[in-house]
Protein backbone atom coordinates (compact mmCIF):
# COMPACT_ATOMS: atom_id res chain seq x y z
CA UNK A 1 0.00 0.00 0.00
CA UNK A 2 1.40 3.36 -1.02
CA UNK A 3 0.31 5.79 1.69
CA UNK A 4 2.30 9.00 2.13
CA UNK A 5 1.12 9.45 5.73
CA UNK A 6 2.23 5.88 6.61
CA UNK A 7 5.66 6.79 5.23
CA UNK A 8 5.73 9.98 7.32
CA UNK A 9 4.60 8.05 10.41
CA UNK A 10 7.46 5.56 9.90
CA UNK A 11 9.95 8.44 9.63
CA UNK A 12 10.74 7.53 6.02
CA UNK A 13 10.06 11.06 4.75
CA UNK A 14 9.41 14.53 6.16
CA UNK A 15 10.00 15.95 9.61
CA UNK A 16 7.98 15.12 12.70
CA UNK A 17 6.93 17.75 15.24
CA UNK A 18 5.67 15.12 17.66
CA UNK A 19 5.83 11.36 18.09
CA UNK A 20 4.63 8.88 20.66
CA UNK A 21 3.72 5.19 20.58
CA UNK A 22 0.45 5.75 18.72
CA UNK A 23 0.52 9.12 16.96
CA UNK A 24 2.71 11.55 15.04
CA UNK A 25 2.26 15.22 14.12
CA UNK A 26 3.86 17.21 11.31
CA UNK A 27 3.40 20.48 9.46
CA UNK A 28 0.97 20.53 6.55
CA UNK A 29 2.91 20.90 3.30
CA UNK A 30 0.42 23.52 2.02
CA UNK A 31 -0.48 25.50 5.15
CA UNK A 32 -3.95 27.10 5.17
CA UNK A 33 -3.24 29.10 8.35
CA UNK A 34 -0.25 30.58 10.18
CA UNK A 35 -0.06 27.32 12.12
CA UNK A 36 -1.28 24.21 10.29
CA UNK A 37 -0.32 20.87 11.78
CA UNK A 38 -1.64 17.38 11.02
CA UNK A 39 -2.01 14.74 13.73
CA UNK A 40 -2.37 11.12 12.61
CA UNK A 41 -2.50 7.65 14.10
CA UNK A 42 0.58 5.59 13.19
CA UNK A 43 -1.78 2.75 12.31
CA UNK A 44 -3.28 3.10 8.83
CA UNK A 45 -6.96 3.98 9.17
CA UNK A 46 -8.60 5.31 6.02
CA UNK A 47 -10.98 7.83 7.51
CA UNK A 48 -13.41 8.69 10.28
CA UNK A 49 -15.93 6.48 8.48
CA UNK A 50 -13.58 3.49 8.69
CA UNK A 51 -13.51 3.60 12.50
CA UNK A 52 -15.35 1.02 14.55
CA UNK A 53 -15.78 0.12 18.21
CA UNK A 54 -12.49 -1.81 17.92
CA UNK A 55 -10.79 1.60 17.78
CA UNK A 56 -12.21 2.73 21.12
CA UNK A 57 -8.94 1.90 22.90
CA UNK A 58 -7.01 4.73 21.21
CA UNK A 59 -9.64 7.28 20.11
CA UNK A 60 -9.84 9.08 23.42
CA UNK A 61 -6.04 9.32 23.45
CA UNK A 62 -6.18 10.71 19.90
CA UNK A 63 -8.31 13.66 20.99
CA UNK A 64 -6.20 14.25 24.09
CA UNK A 65 -3.03 14.13 21.97
CA UNK A 66 -4.47 16.68 19.54
CA UNK A 67 -5.14 18.97 22.50
CA UNK A 68 -1.65 18.38 23.92
CA UNK A 69 -0.01 19.23 20.58
CA UNK A 70 -2.15 22.37 20.19
CA UNK A 71 -0.98 23.41 23.67
CA UNK A 72 2.64 22.70 22.74
CA UNK A 73 2.15 24.93 19.68
CA UNK A 74 1.18 27.69 22.15
CA UNK A 75 -2.13 28.45 20.45
CA UNK A 76 -3.25 30.28 23.56
CA UNK A 77 -5.93 32.28 21.76
CA UNK A 78 -7.62 29.16 20.39
CA UNK A 79 -7.49 26.94 17.38
CA UNK A 80 -9.66 24.89 15.07
CA UNK A 81 -9.56 21.09 14.65
CA UNK A 82 -10.89 19.68 11.38
CA UNK A 83 -11.26 16.10 10.16
CA UNK A 84 -12.35 15.89 6.52
CA UNK A 85 -14.21 12.72 5.61
CA UNK A 86 -14.94 11.40 2.12
CA UNK A 87 -15.29 13.27 -1.19
CA UNK A 88 -17.94 15.76 -0.05
CA UNK A 89 -15.90 16.40 3.10
CA UNK A 90 -12.88 17.26 0.97
CA UNK A 91 -10.72 14.36 2.11
CA UNK A 92 -7.76 14.02 -0.23
CA UNK A 93 -5.35 11.84 1.76
CA UNK A 94 -6.90 8.51 2.76
CA UNK A 95 -5.18 8.08 6.10
CA UNK A 96 -7.12 9.58 9.02
CA UNK A 97 -5.76 12.98 10.00
CA UNK A 98 -6.84 15.89 12.16
CA UNK A 99 -5.90 19.38 11.01
CA UNK A 100 -4.93 21.81 13.79
CA UNK A 101 -5.28 25.37 12.48
CA UNK A 102 -4.44 28.51 14.39
CA UNK A 103 -2.20 31.50 14.86
CA UNK A 104 -4.94 33.88 13.71
CA UNK A 105 -8.74 33.93 13.66
CA UNK A 106 -10.01 31.16 11.39
CA UNK A 107 -13.31 31.80 9.61
CA UNK A 108 -15.97 29.33 10.58
CA UNK A 109 -18.26 27.29 8.32
CA UNK A 110 -20.63 26.47 11.15
P1 LIG B 1 -7.45 16.50 3.50
O1 LIG B 1 -8.07 17.39 2.48
O2 LIG B 1 -8.13 16.60 4.84
O3 LIG B 1 -7.28 15.07 3.03
O4 LIG B 1 -6.03 17.10 3.75
C1 LIG B 1 -4.83 16.53 3.36
C2 LIG B 1 -3.76 17.49 3.75
O5 LIG B 1 -2.53 16.82 3.66
C3 LIG B 1 -3.67 18.73 2.85
O6 LIG B 1 -3.84 19.90 3.65
C4 LIG B 1 -2.27 18.62 2.24
O7 LIG B 1 -1.67 19.88 2.10
C5 LIG B 1 -1.55 17.74 3.24
N1 LIG B 1 -0.45 16.96 2.72
C6 LIG B 1 -0.45 16.16 1.62
N2 LIG B 1 0.75 15.58 1.46
C7 LIG B 1 1.52 16.00 2.49
C8 LIG B 1 2.86 15.74 2.88
N3 LIG B 1 3.67 14.94 2.18
N4 LIG B 1 3.33 16.35 4.00
C9 LIG B 1 2.53 17.18 4.71
N5 LIG B 1 1.25 17.45 4.40
C10 LIG B 1 0.76 16.87 3.29
ZN1 LIG C 1 -1.51 5.25 5.77
Tab-separated table of C-alpha atoms and ligand atoms in Angstrom:
chain	number	residue	atom	x	y	z
A	1	UNK	CA	0.000	0.000	0.000
A	2	UNK	CA	1.395	3.360	-1.018
A	3	UNK	CA	0.309	5.788	1.690
A	4	UNK	CA	2.296	9.000	2.125
A	5	UNK	CA	1.122	9.454	5.727
A	6	UNK	CA	2.225	5.885	6.612
A	7	UNK	CA	5.658	6.794	5.231
A	8	UNK	CA	5.733	9.985	7.315
A	9	UNK	CA	4.599	8.045	10.411
A	10	UNK	CA	7.457	5.562	9.898
A	11	UNK	CA	9.945	8.441	9.630
A	12	UNK	CA	10.738	7.534	6.024
A	13	UNK	CA	10.061	11.055	4.754
A	14	UNK	CA	9.414	14.527	6.158
A	15	UNK	CA	9.995	15.951	9.607
A	16	UNK	CA	7.980	15.117	12.705
A	17	UNK	CA	6.930	17.753	15.238
A	18	UNK	CA	5.674	15.119	17.662
A	19	UNK	CA	5.832	11.358	18.086
A	20	UNK	CA	4.628	8.882	20.661
A	21	UNK	CA	3.720	5.193	20.576
A	22	UNK	CA	0.451	5.750	18.719
A	23	UNK	CA	0.517	9.122	16.960
A	24	UNK	CA	2.706	11.553	15.039
A	25	UNK	CA	2.261	15.215	14.118
A	26	UNK	CA	3.865	17.209	11.312
A	27	UNK	CA	3.402	20.481	9.461
A	28	UNK	CA	0.972	20.532	6.545
A	29	UNK	CA	2.910	20.901	3.300
A	30	UNK	CA	0.419	23.517	2.023
A	31	UNK	CA	-0.484	25.504	5.154
A	32	UNK	CA	-3.946	27.104	5.175
A	33	UNK	CA	-3.238	29.100	8.349
A	34	UNK	CA	-0.255	30.578	10.181
A	35	UNK	CA	-0.057	27.324	12.118
A	36	UNK	CA	-1.283	24.206	10.293
A	37	UNK	CA	-0.323	20.868	11.776
A	38	UNK	CA	-1.641	17.384	11.023
A	39	UNK	CA	-2.014	14.739	13.732
A	40	UNK	CA	-2.365	11.124	12.607
A	41	UNK	CA	-2.499	7.652	14.104
A	42	UNK	CA	0.581	5.585	13.188
A	43	UNK	CA	-1.783	2.754	12.311
A	44	UNK	CA	-3.279	3.097	8.829
A	45	UNK	CA	-6.959	3.984	9.174
A	46	UNK	CA	-8.597	5.312	6.015
A	47	UNK	CA	-10.981	7.832	7.505
A	48	UNK	CA	-13.411	8.690	10.277
A	49	UNK	CA	-15.926	6.476	8.479
A	50	UNK	CA	-13.581	3.492	8.688
A	51	UNK	CA	-13.513	3.603	12.500
A	52	UNK	CA	-15.351	1.024	14.546
A	53	UNK	CA	-15.778	0.117	18.214
A	54	UNK	CA	-12.492	-1.806	17.924
A	55	UNK	CA	-10.792	1.604	17.781
A	56	UNK	CA	-12.209	2.728	21.121
A	57	UNK	CA	-8.941	1.902	22.897
A	58	UNK	CA	-7.008	4.734	21.210
A	59	UNK	CA	-9.637	7.275	20.107
A	60	UNK	CA	-9.845	9.082	23.423
A	61	UNK	CA	-6.042	9.321	23.450
A	62	UNK	CA	-6.183	10.710	19.901
A	63	UNK	CA	-8.312	13.663	20.994
A	64	UNK	CA	-6.197	14.252	24.092
A	65	UNK	CA	-3.026	14.127	21.975
A	66	UNK	CA	-4.474	16.678	19.541
A	67	UNK	CA	-5.141	18.971	22.504
A	68	UNK	CA	-1.648	18.376	23.915
A	69	UNK	CA	-0.009	19.231	20.576
A	70	UNK	CA	-2.152	22.372	20.189
A	71	UNK	CA	-0.978	23.411	23.669
A	72	UNK	CA	2.643	22.704	22.739
A	73	UNK	CA	2.151	24.929	19.682
A	74	UNK	CA	1.184	27.686	22.150
A	75	UNK	CA	-2.127	28.449	20.448
A	76	UNK	CA	-3.252	30.284	23.561
A	77	UNK	CA	-5.935	32.277	21.764
A	78	UNK	CA	-7.616	29.162	20.393
A	79	UNK	CA	-7.493	26.935	17.376
A	80	UNK	CA	-9.665	24.890	15.073
A	81	UNK	CA	-9.557	21.095	14.653
A	82	UNK	CA	-10.889	19.679	11.376
A	83	UNK	CA	-11.264	16.101	10.162
A	84	UNK	CA	-12.347	15.892	6.524
A	85	UNK	CA	-14.213	12.721	5.608
A	86	UNK	CA	-14.937	11.396	2.121
A	87	UNK	CA	-15.289	13.268	-1.189
A	88	UNK	CA	-17.936	15.764	-0.047
A	89	UNK	CA	-15.902	16.400	3.098
A	90	UNK	CA	-12.881	17.260	0.973
A	91	UNK	CA	-10.718	14.356	2.112
A	92	UNK	CA	-7.762	14.019	-0.232
A	93	UNK	CA	-5.355	11.839	1.762
A	94	UNK	CA	-6.900	8.514	2.763
A	95	UNK	CA	-5.176	8.083	6.101
A	96	UNK	CA	-7.125	9.576	9.022
A	97	UNK	CA	-5.756	12.981	10.004
A	98	UNK	CA	-6.840	15.885	12.160
A	99	UNK	CA	-5.900	19.379	11.012
A	100	UNK	CA	-4.932	21.813	13.792
A	101	UNK	CA	-5.280	25.368	12.481
A	102	UNK	CA	-4.436	28.505	14.387
A	103	UNK	CA	-2.195	31.497	14.857
A	104	UNK	CA	-4.940	33.878	13.707
A	105	UNK	CA	-8.744	33.928	13.661
A	106	UNK	CA	-10.013	31.158	11.392
A	107	UNK	CA	-13.307	31.800	9.606
A	108	UNK	CA	-15.972	29.327	10.582
A	109	UNK	CA	-18.257	27.293	8.318
A	110	UNK	CA	-20.634	26.471	11.146
B	1	LIG	P1	-7.453	16.503	3.500
B	1	LIG	O1	-8.075	17.390	2.475
B	1	LIG	O2	-8.128	16.604	4.839
B	1	LIG	O3	-7.282	15.069	3.032
B	1	LIG	O4	-6.031	17.105	3.753
B	1	LIG	C1	-4.835	16.529	3.357
B	1	LIG	C2	-3.763	17.494	3.748
B	1	LIG	O5	-2.530	16.821	3.665
B	1	LIG	C3	-3.669	18.733	2.847
B	1	LIG	O6	-3.843	19.900	3.647
B	1	LIG	C4	-2.270	18.622	2.242
B	1	LIG	O7	-1.668	19.880	2.103
B	1	LIG	C5	-1.554	17.744	3.240
B	1	LIG	N1	-0.447	16.961	2.717
B	1	LIG	C6	-0.453	16.159	1.616
B	1	LIG	N2	0.746	15.577	1.459
B	1	LIG	C7	1.521	15.995	2.490
B	1	LIG	C8	2.864	15.744	2.879
B	1	LIG	N3	3.666	14.939	2.178
B	1	LIG	N4	3.328	16.345	4.000
B	1	LIG	C9	2.528	17.178	4.708
B	1	LIG	N5	1.246	17.448	4.395
B	1	LIG	C10	0.758	16.875	3.292
B	2	LIG	ZN1	-1.514	5.252	5.770
